[in-house]
PDB file of C-alpha atoms in Angstrom:
ATOM      1  CA  MET A   1       0.134  -0.008  -0.034  1.00 59.00           C
ATOM      2  CA  VAL A   2       2.978   2.403  -0.244  1.00 63.00           C
ATOM      3  CA  GLY A   3       1.825   5.800  -1.485  1.00 66.00           C
ATOM      4  CA  GLY A   4      -0.811   6.222   1.043  1.00 69.00           C
ATOM      5  CA  MET A   5      -4.147   7.327   0.268  1.00 68.00           C
ATOM      6  CA  GLY A   6      -3.833   9.831  -2.452  1.00 64.00           C
ATOM      7  CA  ALA A   7      -1.018   8.249  -4.319  1.00 67.00           C
ATOM      8  CA  GLY A   8      -1.550   4.905  -3.624  1.00 76.00           C
ATOM      9  CA  ILE A   9      -4.894   3.034  -2.909  1.00 78.00           C
ATOM     10  CA  LEU A  10      -7.101   5.656  -4.643  1.00 76.00           C
ATOM     11  CA  PRO A  11      -5.480   5.229  -8.181  1.00 79.00           C
ATOM     12  CA  LEU A  12      -4.824   1.725  -7.374  1.00 81.00           C
ATOM     13  CA  SER A  13      -8.570   1.059  -6.575  1.00 82.00           C
ATOM     14  CA  LYS A  14      -9.468   2.926  -9.991  1.00 81.00           C
ATOM     15  CA  ILE A  15      -7.195   0.310 -11.552  1.00 81.00           C
ATOM     16  CA  TYR A  16      -8.433  -2.702  -9.795  1.00 85.00           C
ATOM     17  CA  ALA A  17     -12.343  -1.403 -10.611  1.00 85.00           C
ATOM     18  CA  ALA A  18     -11.115  -0.907 -14.449  1.00 81.00           C
ATOM     19  CA  ASN A  19      -9.638  -4.380 -14.711  1.00 81.00           C
ATOM     20  CA  LEU A  20     -12.135  -6.274 -12.697  1.00 82.00           C
ATOM     21  CA  HIS A  21     -14.979  -4.482 -13.497  1.00 82.00           C
ATOM     22  CA  GLY A  22     -15.987  -3.770  -9.840  1.00 82.00           C
ATOM     23  CA  ASP A  23     -17.046  -0.935  -7.910  1.00 82.00           C
ATOM     24  CA  GLN A  24     -14.200   1.288  -6.824  1.00 77.00           C
ATOM     25  CA  THR A  25     -15.861   2.474  -3.815  1.00 78.00           C
ATOM     26  CA  ALA A  26     -15.989  -1.005  -2.461  1.00 77.00           C
ATOM     27  CA  ILE A  27     -12.409  -1.961  -3.550  1.00 80.00           C
ATOM     28  CA  PHE A  28     -11.148   1.292  -1.674  1.00 79.00           C
ATOM     29  CA  SER A  29     -13.062   0.492   1.344  1.00 76.00           C
ATOM     30  CA  GLN A  30     -11.129  -2.741   1.422  1.00 78.00           C
ATOM     31  CA  LEU A  31      -7.988  -1.359   0.828  1.00 82.00           C
ATOM     32  CA  ALA A  32      -7.989   1.400   3.291  1.00 79.00           C
ATOM     33  CA  PRO A  33      -7.961  -0.895   6.426  1.00 82.00           C
ATOM     34  CA  ALA A  34      -4.591  -2.277   5.155  1.00 84.00           C
ATOM     35  CA  THR A  35      -2.866   1.244   4.678  1.00 83.00           C
ATOM     36  CA  THR A  36      -4.198   2.363   8.088  1.00 82.00           C
ATOM     37  CA  LEU A  37      -2.861  -0.965   9.969  1.00 86.00           C
ATOM     38  CA  GLY A  38       0.373  -1.008   7.937  1.00 88.00           C
ATOM     39  CA  ASN A  39       0.847   2.757   8.726  1.00 87.00           C
ATOM     40  CA  ILE A  40       0.284   2.030  12.814  1.00 89.00           C
ATOM     41  CA  LEU A  41       2.667  -1.287  12.587  1.00 92.00           C
ATOM     42  CA  ALA A  42       5.295   0.525  10.533  1.00 92.00           C
ATOM     43  CA  ILE A  43       5.184   3.477  13.485  1.00 92.00           C
ATOM     44  CA  ILE A  44       5.726   0.499  16.059  1.00 94.00           C
ATOM     45  CA  GLY A  45       8.421  -1.209  13.850  1.00 94.00           C
ATOM     46  CA  ALA A  46      10.438   2.096  13.275  1.00 94.00           C
ATOM     47  CA  VAL A  47      10.263   2.768  17.379  1.00 93.00           C
ATOM     48  CA  MET A  48      11.712  -0.818  17.801  1.00 95.00           C
ATOM     49  CA  ILE A  49      14.170  -0.845  15.577  1.00 94.00           C
ATOM     50  CA  ALA A  50      15.717   2.623  16.869  1.00 92.00           C
ATOM     51  CA  LYS A  51      15.394   1.708  20.717  1.00 93.00           C
ATOM     52  CA  VAL A  52      17.000  -2.049  20.110  1.00 92.00           C
ATOM     53  CA  PHE A  53      19.677  -0.779  18.037  1.00 92.00           C
ATOM     54  CA  ALA A  54      20.444   2.317  19.570  1.00 88.00           C
ATOM     55  CA  ASN A  55      23.775   1.824  20.559  1.00 87.00           C
ATOM     56  CA  SER A  56      24.925  -0.413  17.926  1.00 89.00           C
ATOM     57  CA  LYS A  57      27.477  -0.263  14.977  1.00 89.00           C
ATOM     58  CA  TYR A  58      24.651  -0.403  12.550  1.00 91.00           C
ATOM     59  CA  ASN A  59      22.556   2.672  13.683  1.00 90.00           C
ATOM     60  CA  GLY A  60      23.562   5.919  11.793  1.00 87.00           C
ATOM     61  CA  HIS A  61      21.512   8.099  14.154  1.00 85.00           C
ATOM     62  CA  GLY A  62      19.745   9.548  10.873  1.00 85.00           C
ATOM     63  CA  VAL A  63      22.314   9.595   8.627  1.00 84.00           C
ATOM     64  CA  LEU A  64      22.450   6.915   5.894  1.00 84.00           C
ATOM     65  CA  ILE A  65      26.067   6.688   4.887  1.00 83.00           C
ATOM     66  CA  PRO A  66      28.955   6.228   7.352  1.00 76.00           C
ATOM     67  CA  VAL A  67      30.967   9.438   7.891  1.00 69.00           C
ATOM     68  CA  ASN A  68      33.552  10.609  10.212  1.00 66.00           C
ATOM     69  CA  LYS A  69      32.565  12.888  13.311  1.00 59.00           C
ATOM     70  CA  ASP A  70      33.877  16.216  11.599  1.00 60.00           C
ATOM     71  CA  GLU A  71      31.295  15.731   8.936  1.00 54.00           C
ATOM     72  CA  LEU A  72      28.504  14.936  11.217  1.00 54.00           C
ATOM     73  CA  LYS A  73      29.313  18.568  13.265  1.00 59.00           C
ATOM     74  CA  LYS A  74      26.577  20.948  12.188  1.00 60.00           C
ATOM     75  CA  GLU A  75      26.780  24.565  12.815  1.00 62.00           C
ATOM     76  CA  LYS A  76      24.879  26.164  15.783  1.00 67.00           C
ATOM     77  CA  LEU A  77      22.447  28.599  14.420  1.00 66.00           C
ATOM     78  CA  THR A  78      21.190  31.630  16.310  1.00 72.00           C
ATOM     79  CA  LEU A  79      17.311  31.876  15.238  1.00 72.00           C
ATOM     80  CA  ASP A  80      16.395  35.198  13.724  1.00 80.00           C
ATOM     81  CA  PRO A  81      12.879  36.128  12.925  1.00 83.00           C
ATOM     82  CA  SER A  82      13.986  38.064   9.786  1.00 84.00           C
ATOM     83  CA  GLU A  83      15.957  35.205   8.475  1.00 88.00           C
ATOM     84  CA  ILE A  84      12.839  32.623   9.490  1.00 89.00           C
ATOM     85  CA  GLY A  85      10.980  34.857   7.234  1.00 91.00           C
ATOM     86  CA  VAL A  86      13.207  34.675   4.506  1.00 92.00           C
ATOM     87  CA  GLY A  87      13.694  30.513   4.785  1.00 91.00           C
ATOM     88  CA  MET A  88       9.953  30.338   4.869  1.00 93.00           C
ATOM     89  CA  ILE A  89       9.578  32.550   1.515  1.00 94.00           C
ATOM     90  CA  PHE A  90      12.307  30.489  -0.152  1.00 94.00           C
ATOM     91  CA  ALA A  91      10.511  26.956   1.068  1.00 92.00           C
ATOM     92  CA  PHE A  92       7.200  28.095  -0.356  1.00 94.00           C
ATOM     93  CA  THR A  93       8.994  29.216  -3.654  1.00 95.00           C
ATOM     94  CA  ILE A  94      10.339  25.741  -4.189  1.00 92.00           C
ATOM     95  CA  PHE A  95       6.724  24.241  -3.191  1.00 90.00           C
ATOM     96  CA  LEU A  96       5.077  26.626  -6.178  1.00 95.00           C
ATOM     97  CA  LEU A  97       7.544  25.406  -8.477  1.00 94.00           C
ATOM     98  CA  GLY A  98       6.790  21.913  -7.760  1.00 87.00           C
ATOM     99  CA  VAL A  99       3.109  22.614  -8.090  1.00 90.00           C
ATOM    100  CA  ILE A 100       3.679  24.313 -11.192  1.00 95.00           C
ATOM    101  CA  CYS A 101       5.680  21.330 -12.458  1.00 90.00           C
ATOM    102  CA  ASN A 102       3.059  18.940 -11.611  1.00 84.00           C
ATOM    103  CA  ALA A 103       0.476  20.855 -13.528  1.00 91.00           C
ATOM    104  CA  PHE A 104       2.506  20.266 -16.675  1.00 92.00           C
ATOM    105  CA  ILE A 105       3.282  16.718 -15.901  1.00 84.00           C
ATOM    106  CA  PRO A 106       0.384  15.268 -13.492  1.00 77.00           C
ATOM    107  CA  LYS A 107       1.549  12.025 -12.898  1.00 66.00           C
ATOM    108  CA  ILE A 108       4.610  13.097 -10.952  1.00 69.00           C
ATOM    109  CA  HIS A 109       3.674  14.430  -7.686  1.00 62.00           C
ATOM    110  CA  SER A 110       4.640  17.954  -6.907  1.00 74.00           C
ATOM    111  CA  TYR A 111       6.601  16.836  -3.527  1.00 68.00           C
ATOM    112  CA  ALA A 112       8.654  14.838  -5.944  1.00 67.00           C
ATOM    113  CA  PHE A 113       9.654  17.831  -8.123  1.00 81.00           C
ATOM    114  CA  MET A 114      10.108  19.881  -4.733  1.00 80.00           C
ATOM    115  CA  ILE A 115      12.795  17.220  -4.135  1.00 73.00           C
ATOM    116  CA  ILE A 116      14.299  16.961  -7.558  1.00 81.00           C
ATOM    117  CA  ILE A 117      14.543  20.971  -7.379  1.00 88.00           C
ATOM    118  CA  VAL A 118      16.301  20.841  -4.163  1.00 84.00           C
ATOM    119  CA  PHE A 119      18.852  18.261  -5.216  1.00 81.00           C
ATOM    120  CA  VAL A 120      19.433  19.743  -8.214  1.00 89.00           C
ATOM    121  CA  LEU A 121      20.191  23.253  -6.364  1.00 91.00           C
ATOM    122  CA  LYS A 122      22.149  21.651  -3.975  1.00 85.00           C
ATOM    123  CA  ALA A 123      24.393  19.533  -6.423  1.00 86.00           C
ATOM    124  CA  LEU A 124      25.168  22.835  -8.438  1.00 91.00           C
ATOM    125  CA  ASN A 125      25.808  24.734  -4.868  1.00 90.00           C
ATOM    126  CA  ALA A 126      23.473  27.363  -6.682  1.00 92.00           C
ATOM    127  CA  VAL A 127      22.035  28.272  -3.019  1.00 90.00           C
ATOM    128  CA  PRO A 128      24.195  30.616  -1.146  1.00 91.00           C
ATOM    129  CA  LYS A 129      25.290  29.622   2.515  1.00 88.00           C
ATOM    130  CA  ALA A 130      23.365  32.298   4.205  1.00 88.00           C
ATOM    131  CA  LEU A 131      20.191  31.550   2.525  1.00 90.00           C
ATOM    132  CA  GLU A 132      20.614  27.804   3.205  1.00 88.00           C
ATOM    133  CA  ASN A 133      20.837  29.034   6.951  1.00 87.00           C
ATOM    134  CA  CYS A 134      17.582  30.573   6.679  1.00 90.00           C
ATOM    135  CA  VAL A 135      15.924  27.423   5.752  1.00 87.00           C
ATOM    136  CA  VAL A 136      17.597  25.548   8.114  1.00 83.00           C
ATOM    137  CA  MET A 137      16.017  27.739  10.786  1.00 85.00           C
ATOM    138  CA  PHE A 138      12.338  27.852   9.292  1.00 87.00           C
ATOM    139  CA  ASN A 139      12.721  24.042   9.551  1.00 79.00           C
ATOM    140  CA  GLN A 140      14.004  24.165  12.950  1.00 78.00           C
ATOM    141  CA  VAL A 141      10.937  26.011  14.193  1.00 83.00           C
ATOM    142  CA  ILE A 142       8.532  23.958  12.150  1.00 79.00           C
ATOM    143  CA  MET A 143       9.947  20.954  13.427  1.00 70.00           C
ATOM    144  CA  THR A 144       9.950  22.116  16.788  1.00 72.00           C
ATOM    145  CA  ASN A 145       6.588  23.336  17.380  1.00 78.00           C
ATOM    146  CA  LEU A 146       4.477  22.190  14.821  1.00 76.00           C
ATOM    147  CA  THR A 147       5.298  18.275  14.376  1.00 66.00           C
ATOM    148  CA  HIS A 148       3.211  17.005  17.361  1.00 69.00           C
ATOM    149  CA  ALA A 149       0.215  19.048  16.366  1.00 74.00           C
ATOM    150  CA  VAL A 150       0.692  17.601  12.824  1.00 67.00           C
ATOM    151  CA  LEU A 151       0.448  14.271  14.180  1.00 63.00           C
ATOM    152  CA  ALA A 152      -2.742  14.719  16.303  1.00 70.00           C
ATOM    153  CA  GLY A 153      -4.207  15.992  13.073  1.00 69.00           C
ATOM    154  CA  ILE A 154      -3.155  13.024  11.291  1.00 58.00           C
ATOM    155  CA  GLY A 155      -4.707  10.425  13.988  1.00 60.00           C
ATOM    156  CA  LEU A 156      -7.768  12.230  14.349  1.00 64.00           C
ATOM    157  CA  SER A 157      -8.690  12.772  10.491  1.00 63.00           C
ATOM    158  CA  LEU A 158      -7.027  10.015   8.681  1.00 56.00           C
ATOM    159  CA  ILE A 159      -7.090   6.758  10.748  1.00 58.00           C
ATOM    160  CA  ASP A 160     -10.562   5.743  10.529  1.00 63.00           C
ATOM    161  CA  LEU A 161     -11.128   3.208  13.659  1.00 68.00           C
ATOM    162  CA  THR A 162     -14.578   2.106  12.824  1.00 73.00           C
ATOM    163  CA  THR A 163     -13.448   0.510   9.406  1.00 67.00           C
ATOM    164  CA  LEU A 164      -9.992  -0.859  10.891  1.00 66.00           C
ATOM    165  CA  ALA A 165     -11.989  -2.735  13.473  1.00 76.00           C
ATOM    166  CA  GLN A 166     -14.239  -4.361  11.117  1.00 75.00           C
ATOM    167  CA  ALA A 167     -11.233  -5.523   9.212  1.00 74.00           C
ATOM    168  CA  MET A 168      -9.338  -6.869  12.212  1.00 79.00           C
ATOM    169  CA  THR A 169      -8.845 -10.804  11.484  1.00 86.00           C
ATOM    170  CA  TRP A 170      -6.024 -12.679  12.402  1.00 87.00           C
ATOM    171  CA  GLN A 171      -5.276 -13.254   8.778  1.00 89.00           C
ATOM    172  CA  PHE A 172      -5.742  -9.740   7.904  1.00 87.00           C
ATOM    173  CA  ILE A 173      -3.069  -8.795  10.960  1.00 89.00           C
ATOM    174  CA  LEU A 174      -0.629 -11.763   9.981  1.00 92.00           C
ATOM    175  CA  LEU A 175      -0.660 -10.499   6.006  1.00 90.00           C
ATOM    176  CA  SER A 176       0.066  -6.870   7.306  1.00 89.00           C
ATOM    177  CA  LEU A 177       2.682  -7.784  10.078  1.00 93.00           C
ATOM    178  CA  THR A 178       4.646 -10.118   7.162  1.00 94.00           C
ATOM    179  CA  SER A 179       4.756  -7.155   4.743  1.00 90.00           C
ATOM    180  CA  VAL A 180       6.328  -4.815   7.413  1.00 92.00           C
ATOM    181  CA  VAL A 181       8.500  -7.611   8.717  1.00 94.00           C
ATOM    182  CA  SER A 182       9.635  -8.642   5.512  1.00 95.00           C
ATOM    183  CA  MET A 183      10.267  -5.162   3.955  1.00 93.00           C
ATOM    184  CA  GLY A 184      12.126  -4.009   7.004  1.00 94.00           C
ATOM    185  CA  LEU A 185      14.392  -7.208   6.913  1.00 95.00           C
ATOM    186  CA  ALA A 186      15.094  -6.850   3.260  1.00 95.00           C
ATOM    187  CA  SER A 187      15.725  -3.188   3.239  1.00 93.00           C
ATOM    188  CA  ALA A 188      18.367  -3.882   6.217  1.00 94.00           C
ATOM    189  CA  VAL A 189      20.085  -6.501   4.589  1.00 95.00           C
ATOM    190  CA  ILE A 190      20.390  -4.701   1.065  1.00 94.00           C
ATOM    191  CA  GLY A 191      21.279  -1.508   2.726  1.00 92.00           C
ATOM    192  CA  LYS A 192      24.190  -3.312   4.358  1.00 92.00           C
ATOM    193  CA  MET A 193      25.155  -4.866   1.374  1.00 93.00           C
ATOM    194  CA  VAL A 194      25.571  -1.404  -0.485  1.00 92.00           C
ATOM    195  CA  GLY A 195      27.289   0.281   2.237  1.00 90.00           C
ATOM    196  CA  LEU A 196      24.522   2.076   4.132  1.00 91.00           C
ATOM    197  CA  TYR A 197      23.552   1.954   7.901  1.00 92.00           C
ATOM    198  CA  PRO A 198      20.884  -0.954   8.371  1.00 93.00           C
ATOM    199  CA  VAL A 199      18.644   0.856  10.781  1.00 93.00           C
ATOM    200  CA  GLU A 200      18.339   3.832   8.531  1.00 93.00           C
ATOM    201  CA  THR A 201      17.426   1.416   5.705  1.00 93.00           C
ATOM    202  CA  ALA A 202      15.201  -0.797   7.649  1.00 94.00           C
ATOM    203  CA  ILE A 203      13.140   2.627   8.551  1.00 93.00           C
ATOM    204  CA  GLY A 204      13.580   4.951   5.724  1.00 89.00           C
ATOM    205  CA  SER A 205      12.726   2.396   3.407  1.00 89.00           C
ATOM    206  CA  GLY A 206      11.102  -0.644   4.912  1.00 91.00           C
ATOM    207  CA  MET A 207       8.852   1.127   7.620  1.00 92.00           C
ATOM    208  CA  ILE A 208       8.332   4.285   5.020  1.00 90.00           C
ATOM    209  CA  ASN A 209       7.115   2.066   2.545  1.00 88.00           C
ATOM    210  CA  ASN A 210       4.297   0.623   4.892  1.00 88.00           C
ATOM    211  CA  SER A 211       3.163   4.160   5.961  1.00 85.00           C
ATOM    212  CA  MET A 212       0.344   6.059   4.922  1.00 80.00           C
ATOM    213  CA  GLY A 213       2.303   8.279   2.153  1.00 75.00           C
ATOM    214  CA  GLY A 214       3.549  11.833   3.301  1.00 73.00           C
ATOM    215  CA  THR A 215       1.635  12.105   6.474  1.00 76.00           C
ATOM    216  CA  GLY A 216       2.639   8.503   7.408  1.00 82.00           C
ATOM    217  CA  ASN A 217       6.229   9.173   6.715  1.00 86.00           C
ATOM    218  CA  ILE A 218       6.101  12.172   9.339  1.00 85.00           C
ATOM    219  CA  ALA A 219       4.857   9.648  11.947  1.00 85.00           C
ATOM    220  CA  VAL A 220       7.266   7.078  11.152  1.00 91.00           C
ATOM    221  CA  LEU A 221      10.185   9.263  11.289  1.00 90.00           C
ATOM    222  CA  SER A 222       9.236  11.603  14.079  1.00 87.00           C
ATOM    223  CA  ALA A 223       8.684   8.511  16.065  1.00 89.00           C
ATOM    224  CA  SER A 224      12.071   7.161  15.680  1.00 90.00           C
ATOM    225  CA  ASP A 225      13.762  10.387  15.615  1.00 88.00           C
ATOM    226  CA  ARG A 226      14.512  10.364  12.298  1.00 88.00           C
ATOM    227  CA  MET A 227      13.214  13.991  10.748  1.00 84.00           C
ATOM    228  CA  GLU A 228      16.389  14.449   8.850  1.00 81.00           C
ATOM    229  CA  MET A 229      15.596  11.688   6.311  1.00 87.00           C
ATOM    230  CA  ILE A 230      12.193  13.121   5.470  1.00 83.00           C
ATOM    231  CA  ALA A 231      13.606  14.007   1.686  1.00 77.00           C
ATOM    232  CA  PHE A 232      14.584  10.300   1.167  1.00 83.00           C
ATOM    233  CA  ALA A 233      11.629   9.141   2.683  1.00 84.00           C
ATOM    234  CA  GLN A 234       9.271  11.129   0.374  1.00 78.00           C
ATOM    235  CA  MET A 235      11.301  10.036  -2.729  1.00 78.00           C
ATOM    236  CA  ALA A 236      11.281   6.315  -1.614  1.00 82.00           C
ATOM    237  CA  ASN A 237       7.468   6.711  -1.183  1.00 80.00           C
ATOM    238  CA  ARG A 238       6.847   8.135  -4.510  1.00 75.00           C
ATOM    239  CA  LEU A 239       8.892   5.883  -6.606  1.00 77.00           C
ATOM    240  CA  SER A 240       7.806   2.932  -4.672  1.00 82.00           C
ATOM    241  CA  GLY A 241       4.434   4.063  -5.202  1.00 77.00           C
ATOM    242  CA  ALA A 242       4.649   4.308  -8.751  1.00 75.00           C
ATOM    243  CA  ILE A 243       6.139   0.776  -9.083  1.00 80.00           C
ATOM    244  CA  ILE A 244       3.348  -0.654  -7.103  1.00 82.00           C
ATOM    245  CA  LEU A 245       0.914   0.819  -9.313  1.00 78.00           C
ATOM    246  CA  ILE A 246       2.448  -0.392 -12.409  1.00 78.00           C
ATOM    247  CA  LEU A 247       2.896  -3.721 -11.086  1.00 83.00           C
ATOM    248  CA  GLY A 248      -1.055  -3.814  -9.690  1.00 81.00           C
ATOM    249  CA  GLY A 249      -2.059  -2.835 -12.931  1.00 80.00           C
ATOM    250  CA  LEU A 250      -0.212  -5.878 -14.907  1.00 83.00           C
ATOM    251  CA  LEU A 251      -1.338  -8.235 -12.303  1.00 84.00           C
ATOM    252  CA  ALA A 252      -4.987  -7.080 -12.356  1.00 80.00           C
ATOM    253  CA  SER A 253      -4.796  -7.389 -16.284  1.00 80.00           C
ATOM    254  CA  LEU A 254      -3.940 -10.714 -16.012  1.00 81.00           C
ATOM    255  CA  LEU A 255      -7.153 -11.795 -13.767  1.00 74.00           C
ATOM    256  CA  GLN A 256      -9.578 -10.253 -16.389  1.00 67.00           C
TER     257      GLN A 256
END
């Protein structure tokens, strides 16, 4: 169910309905509990992974690639209201550019365009250090003051406990748990093989791709104290979501 509601089960339910000649609403209601339970299990899994491997050599503490201590040192910034405002305007500008690009290429989410734009700007070293610091300040203010409010809103508005309770059978729970565990293990093993920290890949790929998309990413990463990985999580969600939609369409067409 990677991709969440809007970029996951909504288009997937349309694909299933078109290929299987079924009712999209009924199919959506069957997929929604899987997304909800998967998100809950992913949050629990992320917390457990972070706690169990807190002091192990496999833990990168929010950093994907092993680096030395000097590279991990961050410049301490003194918050300045005017510079926070500059950072906010720059962040909103990138967001608007992502929305504009999405209008021309609707199949790619605006968030994905945002990440690509930021990646290109960073790779080309096109943003002055002073402006980068302004954006960092804005990020610190948002993450410190608004994360818990956002999570409360997610819990109240997006998790339908009634629908989830009706779908709670042991087979359903076992399948959801199998998905979370297998993806977490596979991500950790492959991450280790390519030189990444297994804890970060297990959370940033395995748990993230069992969440409810963008809002689920925030819940998973904040619970495991790894919000620095939000850009990687969003990109992984979008890419994996697109792959699942393609595979879902192919498999559904075989069942016609």
